[in-house]
Every structure is written in structure tokens, then in C-alpha cells.
XYZ file of C-alpha atoms in Angstrom:
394
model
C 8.715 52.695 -9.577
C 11.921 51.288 -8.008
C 11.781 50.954 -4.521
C 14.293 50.325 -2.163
C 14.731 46.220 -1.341
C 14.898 46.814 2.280
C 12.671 49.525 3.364
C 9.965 49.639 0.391
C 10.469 53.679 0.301
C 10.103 54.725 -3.459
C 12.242 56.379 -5.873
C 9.498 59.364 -5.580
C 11.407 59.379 -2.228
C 13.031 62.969 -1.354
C 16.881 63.035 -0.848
C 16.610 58.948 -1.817
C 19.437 57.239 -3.486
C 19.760 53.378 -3.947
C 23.162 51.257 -3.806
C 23.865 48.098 -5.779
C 21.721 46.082 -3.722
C 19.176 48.380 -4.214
C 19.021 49.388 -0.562
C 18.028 53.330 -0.071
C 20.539 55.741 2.072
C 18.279 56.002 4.763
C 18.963 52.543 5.321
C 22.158 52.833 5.109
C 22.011 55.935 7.588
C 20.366 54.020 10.271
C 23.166 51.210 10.269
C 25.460 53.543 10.525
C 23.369 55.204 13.570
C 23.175 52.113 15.300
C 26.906 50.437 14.452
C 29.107 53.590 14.673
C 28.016 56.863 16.597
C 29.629 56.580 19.997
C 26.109 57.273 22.050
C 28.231 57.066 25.307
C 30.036 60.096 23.950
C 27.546 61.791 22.392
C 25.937 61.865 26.169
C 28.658 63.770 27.521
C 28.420 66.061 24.990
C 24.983 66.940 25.809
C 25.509 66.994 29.639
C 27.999 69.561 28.428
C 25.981 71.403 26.239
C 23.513 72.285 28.956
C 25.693 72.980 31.870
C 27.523 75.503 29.781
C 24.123 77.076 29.499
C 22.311 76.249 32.916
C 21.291 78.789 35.181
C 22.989 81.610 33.244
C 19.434 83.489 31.314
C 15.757 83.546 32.430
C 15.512 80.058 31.054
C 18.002 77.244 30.609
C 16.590 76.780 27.204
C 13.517 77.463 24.676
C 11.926 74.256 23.412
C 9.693 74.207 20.580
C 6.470 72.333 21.011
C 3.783 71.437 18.681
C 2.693 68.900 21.400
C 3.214 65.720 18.944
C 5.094 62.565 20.449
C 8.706 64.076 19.388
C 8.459 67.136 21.320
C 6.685 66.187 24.058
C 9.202 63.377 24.629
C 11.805 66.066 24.570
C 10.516 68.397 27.487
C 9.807 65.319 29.699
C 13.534 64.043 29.295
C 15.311 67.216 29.091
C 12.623 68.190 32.526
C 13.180 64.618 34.176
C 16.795 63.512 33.145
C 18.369 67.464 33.461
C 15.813 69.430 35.701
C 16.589 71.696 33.644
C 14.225 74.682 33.521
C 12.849 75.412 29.616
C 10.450 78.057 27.934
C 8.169 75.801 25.806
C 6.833 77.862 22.735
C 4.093 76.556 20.738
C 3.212 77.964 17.306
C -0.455 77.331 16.678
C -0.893 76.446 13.237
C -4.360 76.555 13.069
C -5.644 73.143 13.141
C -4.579 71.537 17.073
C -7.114 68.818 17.754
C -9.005 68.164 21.022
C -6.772 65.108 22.715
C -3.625 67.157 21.378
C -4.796 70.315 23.533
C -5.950 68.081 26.358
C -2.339 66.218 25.950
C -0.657 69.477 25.928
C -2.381 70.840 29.233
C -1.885 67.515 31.097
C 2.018 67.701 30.182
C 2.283 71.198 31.046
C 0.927 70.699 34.423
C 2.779 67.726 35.145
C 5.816 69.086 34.509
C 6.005 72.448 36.209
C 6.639 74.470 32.787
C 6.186 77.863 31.207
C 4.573 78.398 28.121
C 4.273 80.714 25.252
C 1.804 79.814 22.737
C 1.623 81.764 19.128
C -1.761 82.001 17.068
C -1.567 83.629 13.480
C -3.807 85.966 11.691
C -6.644 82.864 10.151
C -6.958 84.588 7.291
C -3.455 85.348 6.257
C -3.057 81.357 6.890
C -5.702 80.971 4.047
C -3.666 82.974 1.603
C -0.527 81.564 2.429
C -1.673 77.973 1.996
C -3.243 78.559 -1.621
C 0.250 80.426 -2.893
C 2.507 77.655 -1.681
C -0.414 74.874 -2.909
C -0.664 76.317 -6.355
C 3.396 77.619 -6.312
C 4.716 73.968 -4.802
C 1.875 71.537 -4.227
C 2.170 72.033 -0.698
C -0.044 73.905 1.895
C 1.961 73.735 4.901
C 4.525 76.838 4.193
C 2.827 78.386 7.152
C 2.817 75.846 9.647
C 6.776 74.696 8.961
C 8.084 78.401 8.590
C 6.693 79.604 11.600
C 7.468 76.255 13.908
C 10.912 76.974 12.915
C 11.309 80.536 13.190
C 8.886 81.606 15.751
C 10.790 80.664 18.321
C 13.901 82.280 17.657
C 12.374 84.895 17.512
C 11.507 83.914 21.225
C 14.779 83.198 22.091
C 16.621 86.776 20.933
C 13.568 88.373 22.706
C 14.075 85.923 26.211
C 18.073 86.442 25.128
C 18.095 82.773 25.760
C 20.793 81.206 23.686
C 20.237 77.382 23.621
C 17.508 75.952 21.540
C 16.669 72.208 21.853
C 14.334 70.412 19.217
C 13.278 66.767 19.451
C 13.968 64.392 16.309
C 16.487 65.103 14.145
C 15.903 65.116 10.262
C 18.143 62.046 9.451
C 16.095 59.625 10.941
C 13.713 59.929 7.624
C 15.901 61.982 4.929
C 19.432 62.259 4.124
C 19.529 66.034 4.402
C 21.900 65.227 6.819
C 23.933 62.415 7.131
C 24.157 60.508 10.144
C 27.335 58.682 8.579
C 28.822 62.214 8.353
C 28.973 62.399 12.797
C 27.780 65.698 12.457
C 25.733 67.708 15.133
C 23.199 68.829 12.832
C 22.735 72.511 13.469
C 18.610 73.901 13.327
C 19.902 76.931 11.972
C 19.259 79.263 8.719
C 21.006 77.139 6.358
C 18.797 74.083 7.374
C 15.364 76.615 7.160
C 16.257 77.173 3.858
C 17.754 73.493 2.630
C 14.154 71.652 3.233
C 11.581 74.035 5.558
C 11.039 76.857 3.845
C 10.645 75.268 0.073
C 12.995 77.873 -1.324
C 10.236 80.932 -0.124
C 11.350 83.033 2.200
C 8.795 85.465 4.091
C 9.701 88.206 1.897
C 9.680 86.755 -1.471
C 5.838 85.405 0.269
C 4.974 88.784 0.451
C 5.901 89.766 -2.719
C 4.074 87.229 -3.671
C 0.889 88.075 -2.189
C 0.491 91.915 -1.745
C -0.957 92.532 -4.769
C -4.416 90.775 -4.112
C -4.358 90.381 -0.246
C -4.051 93.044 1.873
C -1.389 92.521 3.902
C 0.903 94.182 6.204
C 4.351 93.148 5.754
C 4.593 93.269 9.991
C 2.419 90.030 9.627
C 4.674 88.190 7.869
C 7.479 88.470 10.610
C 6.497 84.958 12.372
C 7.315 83.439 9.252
C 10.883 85.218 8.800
C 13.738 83.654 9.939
C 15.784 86.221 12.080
C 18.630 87.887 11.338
C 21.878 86.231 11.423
C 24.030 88.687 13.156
C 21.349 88.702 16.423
C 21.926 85.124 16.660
C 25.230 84.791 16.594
C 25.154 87.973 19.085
C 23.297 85.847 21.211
C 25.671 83.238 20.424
C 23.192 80.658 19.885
C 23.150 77.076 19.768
C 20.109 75.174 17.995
C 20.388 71.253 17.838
C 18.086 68.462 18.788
C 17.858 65.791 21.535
C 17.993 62.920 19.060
C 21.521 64.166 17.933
C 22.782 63.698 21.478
C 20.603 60.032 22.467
C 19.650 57.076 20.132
C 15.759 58.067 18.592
C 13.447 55.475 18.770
C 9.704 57.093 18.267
C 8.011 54.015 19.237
C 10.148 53.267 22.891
C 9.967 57.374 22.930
C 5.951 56.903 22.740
C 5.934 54.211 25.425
C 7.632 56.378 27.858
C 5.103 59.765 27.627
C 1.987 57.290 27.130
C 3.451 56.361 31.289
C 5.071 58.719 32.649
C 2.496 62.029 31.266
C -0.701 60.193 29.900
C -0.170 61.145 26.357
C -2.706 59.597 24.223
C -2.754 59.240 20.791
C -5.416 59.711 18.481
C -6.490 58.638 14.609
C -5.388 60.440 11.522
C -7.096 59.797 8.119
C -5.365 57.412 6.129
C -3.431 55.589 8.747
C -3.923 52.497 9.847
C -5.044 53.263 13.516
C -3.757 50.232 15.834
C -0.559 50.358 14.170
C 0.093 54.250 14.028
C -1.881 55.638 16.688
C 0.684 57.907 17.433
C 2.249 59.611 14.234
C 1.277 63.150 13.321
C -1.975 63.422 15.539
C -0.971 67.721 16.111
C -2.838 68.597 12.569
C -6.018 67.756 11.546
C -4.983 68.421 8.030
C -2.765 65.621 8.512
C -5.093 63.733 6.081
C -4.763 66.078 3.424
C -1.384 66.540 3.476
C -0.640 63.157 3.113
C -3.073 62.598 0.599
C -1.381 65.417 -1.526
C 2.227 63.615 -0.960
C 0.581 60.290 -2.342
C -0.904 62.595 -5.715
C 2.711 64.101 -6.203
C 4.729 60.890 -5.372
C 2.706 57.786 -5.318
C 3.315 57.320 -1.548
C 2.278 59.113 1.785
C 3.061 58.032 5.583
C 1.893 54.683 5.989
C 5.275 54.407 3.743
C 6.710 56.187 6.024
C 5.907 54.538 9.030
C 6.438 50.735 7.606
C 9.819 51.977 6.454
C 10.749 52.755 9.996
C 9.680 49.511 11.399
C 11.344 47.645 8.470
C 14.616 49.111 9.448
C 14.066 48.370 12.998
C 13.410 44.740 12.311
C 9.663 45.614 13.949
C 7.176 44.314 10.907
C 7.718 41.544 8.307
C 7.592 42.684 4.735
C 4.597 41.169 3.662
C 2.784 43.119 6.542
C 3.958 46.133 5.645
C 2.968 45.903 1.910
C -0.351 44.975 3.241
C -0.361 47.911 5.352
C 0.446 50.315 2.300
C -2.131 48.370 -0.038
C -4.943 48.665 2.452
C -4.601 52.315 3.181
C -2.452 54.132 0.549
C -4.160 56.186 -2.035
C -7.633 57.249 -0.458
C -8.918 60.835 -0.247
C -9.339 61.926 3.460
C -13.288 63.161 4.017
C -11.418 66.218 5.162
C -10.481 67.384 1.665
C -14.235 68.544 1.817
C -13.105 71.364 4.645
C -9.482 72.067 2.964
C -11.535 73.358 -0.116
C -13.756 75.380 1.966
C -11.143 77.202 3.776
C -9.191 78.020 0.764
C -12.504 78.747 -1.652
C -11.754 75.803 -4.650
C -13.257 73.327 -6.250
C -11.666 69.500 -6.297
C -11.279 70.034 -10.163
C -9.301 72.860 -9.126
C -7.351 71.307 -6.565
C -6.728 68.563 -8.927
C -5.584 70.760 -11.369
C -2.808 72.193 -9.148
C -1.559 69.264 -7.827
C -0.858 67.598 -11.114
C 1.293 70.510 -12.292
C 3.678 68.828 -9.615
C 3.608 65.331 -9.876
C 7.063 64.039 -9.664
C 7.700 61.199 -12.711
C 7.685 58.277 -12.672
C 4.307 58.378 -10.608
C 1.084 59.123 -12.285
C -1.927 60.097 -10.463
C -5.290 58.074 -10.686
C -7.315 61.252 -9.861
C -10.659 59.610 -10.157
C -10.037 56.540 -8.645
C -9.839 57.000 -5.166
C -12.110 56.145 -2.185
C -12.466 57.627 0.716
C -10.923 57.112 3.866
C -12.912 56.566 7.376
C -13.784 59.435 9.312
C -11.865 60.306 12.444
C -13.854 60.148 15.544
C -13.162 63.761 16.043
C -14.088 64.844 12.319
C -17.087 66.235 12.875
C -15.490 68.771 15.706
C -12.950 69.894 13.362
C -13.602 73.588 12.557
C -15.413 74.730 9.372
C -16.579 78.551 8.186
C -19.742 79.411 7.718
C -20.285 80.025 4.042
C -19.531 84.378 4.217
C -16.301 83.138 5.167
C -15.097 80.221 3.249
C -12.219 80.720 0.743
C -9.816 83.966 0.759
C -10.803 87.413 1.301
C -9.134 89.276 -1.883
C -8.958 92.975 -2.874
C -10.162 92.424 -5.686
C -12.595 89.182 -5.697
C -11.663 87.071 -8.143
């Protein structure tokens, strides 16, 4: 596979293009983010952005949380920085880990907030994951839908206009465009573009009421709402990284001092480097593992990539990094196949029908990864439950 001469991302790579030097566009992006956005500027834009909207509603803003290092740096510098007084909504997708609940609690009581926290239906989770697995080679439908959606839902109900996320999507994809200067908007347009995977709530329960029973009320998490509330409401949706230079790993420094945010291990990652990426899920594993089946790389890509571009890691390191822990089946594909009621042949099956050329899947040639620490806390159904309850068992 081609990969880019800078960065090492692959040509697997969503949104990736490569230039004449065979440098990606997320490269180029982030040159452009350092050499030509006027931060100074974008600053005063911000201030402005939340004194339009301070002291106006209930709440100054709604902030989504999933209590990883992105969000959680944006409450503490919106809270310290702005005092600015935010509903923090937290869609539980299921699968929150022990030092990401005992992270959340610490944060929440350091910093004075509110907070609304969401739990779905268990079992309609189950379903959901196996259509959008066998439909797209991707579980997580659930989890990204309602994250996004949830709490706007929040916000018409609070009639709190501004919504503030944390990173914004350019630091990894070129969805949007840093070079474009653009205030990228977490609206509809973006839900469907790259969140959603082209299924909307309703075409998920068309999808499913035939073998699940299902009350369409259930699916409203997942729906985005409608466009004429919002702009009633006259909202405004953005995130904090538009406004300030990101930079995850200075971001992580800060909440690992000023809140005690601690960091945990995910399966496949090399620990001491990336103790900090992606510790809210612990299907984490699995999802990466299926992004390394479909296109022959998964985060430790990701991650390397980042600290390429930042000058952070030598090359050779990071192809060390990727050789070492690339490729290796998480021991929590065990409990993924339990919840959802496969086999691994099964699973295999599905995943291969989305491979995206040139990569080709060694399906029988993978170790496993270490066990997390935490793995053996991690839930799992006793054997009446395991797999999905349909009307007509299959």
C-alpha cells in the first residue's frame, strides 16, 4: 500500500489524498494549522461567542462528555479560562470502564458542574451493533449517533442554544479543511457526512423491526433533531479546538495536574506511549482491531501519525511502534461475540465483505494482544443472555 512519506498513514486512509511528494492532506492540513490560522483572532472570536450567550438560559452552554482526554480538557478550560457555567451530558454507551467513571466523578466534583448522564436500552444496543457490523463493518452506530445527537436533544429541551465540543475533526481527517478557515459547524450536515455512516435512526428502524421488537420511541436518542427547532433555538454547535491550537498530548498534561485524570491501557496500544488515547470504551480493542481487518491499519497509526507531524517521534520508532502492535486480535473479541451471539467464523465472514483494496486480511494469522489490567472486570452475560433476543430466534 502507498503510504504517505511523512506521516506513514496508508492509502486505506479515509478522506486521504497524497501530493507529488507523496505527503497525505492531513499533513498538509496541520501546516497550514500551525503557519496560517490567526489563533490570536480566532480567541476573540470565542470570547465573543460565549459572551453573546453568557448568562442569558439556565446554562451558558451544554457540553458533551464521554469523559475521554478531549472532553474533559474542554469543561476544565471552558470552567477555568471562562467560568462559564455548562450542562455536561454524557451518553453512556454501554461499555465506560472503572478509572473512566472514577475520572469522571473526580472532574465533576472538582469543578462545581451539573450533569446529565444517558443510558440506552442494552439490548437494543445489541441489535444495533450486529446491523451496522454486518451492513458496514462497524459496531459503533450506537455509540457515535447518540454522542452526537443526544445532546441536542438536551439542548432544545434546556432551550440552551450554544453547544461546545472538544477536538475538531480536522486534526485526523480532511472532512473539513483546516486550509479552508472555516468554523466547522457540529451540525446535521456533519452527522450525516462521517457519524452516522449514511443510516439515519429511521432507515435503522426499518431496518430492524421486522425481527426485534422495537418501539420506534427507542430509537429517538439516536435521531438527530429536527432542523427547524434548532434553528428556532438559534443554535450554535462548534468545538473548542476551532477557536485554540489542539495539542492532545500538552491538552493531557494539563487535566493529568490540574483534575487527576489518569489514563488507562487499551488493547493493542502500546501502553507507555498511548496511555491516554481512547480509554472511554472497553471495546476500544475491537474496534480497532476491525479497522486493521478492513484497512490494514488501526490507531497505533493513528497515534504515530500525530507525533510524526508534531516532530514528537523519529520514523524508525514509529514503524517499530506499528510493527510491534498492529494486527493482533484483542482477548476482548471473546466478549464482543458473546454480546452479539456469533461465532469468529462468522465475524470473519462479515468483516471481509468490507475490506477496502488494496489491503488483504491475514484472518488466521493473528496473535493476541495482552490483557488489560481491568479485562477481567469488563462486563459479560451469563449464557440466557448472550447474543440478541429476536422474535423469531434465528
Amino acid at each position: 500500500m502507498q503510504k504517505c512519506t511523512a506521516c506513514n498513514l496508508p492509502e486505506t486512509y479515509e478522506t486521504i489524498e497524497f501530493d507529488e511528494n507523496g505527503v497525505c492532506n492531513i499533513c498538509r492540513q496541520k501546516e497550514f494549522k500551525d503557519e496560517k490560522i490567526d489563533w490570536q483572532r480566532r480567541a476573540e472570536m470565542l470570547s465573543r461567542v460565549i459572551e453573546k450567550h453568557r448568562g442569558k438560559y439556565e446554562y451558558d452552554c451544554i457540553l458533551p462528555f464521554s469523559g475521554g482526554k478531549d472532553s474533559t480538557y474542554t469543561l476544565w478550560y471552558l470552567v477555568k479560562h471562562y467560568k462559564i457555567r455548562p450542562l455536561v451530558v454524557q451518553f453512556n454507551h454501554g461499555f465506560m470502564r472503572d478509572t473512566l467513571m472514577e475520572n469522571n466523578r473526580r472532574t465533576f466534583k472538582k469543578l462545581g458542574v451539573d450533569v446529565i448522564s444517558f443510558t440506552p436500552n442494552w439490548k437494543l444496543v445489541k441489535r444495533l451493533m450486529l446491523e451496522t457490523l454486518v451492513r458496514k463493518g462497524d459496531f459503533c452506530w450506537h455509540c457515535h449517533t447518540g454522542i452526537f445527537a443526544y445532546p441536542m436533544h438536551i439542548a432544545l429541551k434546556y432551550q440552551v442554544p450554544l453547544i461546545f465540543w472538544g477536538e475538531p475533526s480536522s486534526e485526523y481527517t480532511a472532512y473539513y479543511n483546516y486550509e479552508d478557515d472555516e468554523i466547522e459547524q457540529v451540525d446535521e450536515t456533519r452527522f450525516n457526512r462521517f457519524i452516522n455512516l449514511g443510516i439515519t435512526a429511521e432507515d435503522m428502524y426499518s431496518m430492524i423491526k421486522d425481527d426485534y421488537q422495537c418501539d420506534p420511541r427507542e430509537l429517538t436518542p439516536y435521531t438527530y433533531p429536527k432542523l427547524r427547532d434548532l434553528k428556532k433555538l438559534k443554535y450554535q454547535s462548534v468545538c473548542l479546538g476551532s477557536y485554540i491550537p489542539w495539542d492532545v498530548k500538552e491538552n493531557t498534561k494539563i487535566i493529568q495536574q490540574e483534575l487527576g485524570w489518569r489514563g488507562d491501557q487499551v488493547e493493542g496500544m502500546p501502553w507507555d506511549e498511548y496511555s491516554y488515547e481512547k480509554i472511554e470504551c472497553s471495546m476500544q480493542g475491537m474496534r480497532d482491531y476491525i479497522k486493521y481487518l478492513k484497512r490494514g491499519y488501526s490507531r497505533v497509526s493513528q497515534m504515530t501519525a500525530l507525533d510524526l507531524r508534531n516532530g514528537r517521534i523519529a520514523k524508525e520508532y514509529a514503524d517499530k511502534l506499528i510493527a510491534d502492535y498492529e494486527g493482533r486480535k484483542p482477548p476482548s473479541l471473546t466478549l464482543f461475540l458473546e454480546y452479539l451471539g456469533i461465532s469468529e467464523d462468522q465475524f470473519n465472514h462479515i468483516v471481509a465483505k468490507t475490506v477496502v483494496p488494496p489491503f488483504k486480511p491475514d484472518f488466521e494469522g493473528m496473535e493476541y494482544a495482552p490483557k488489560t489490567d481491568d479485562f477481567d472486570r469488563w462486563y459479560r452475560e451469563d449464557e440466557q443472555d448472550r447474543g440478541i433476543i429476536f422474535k423469531n430466534p434465528v
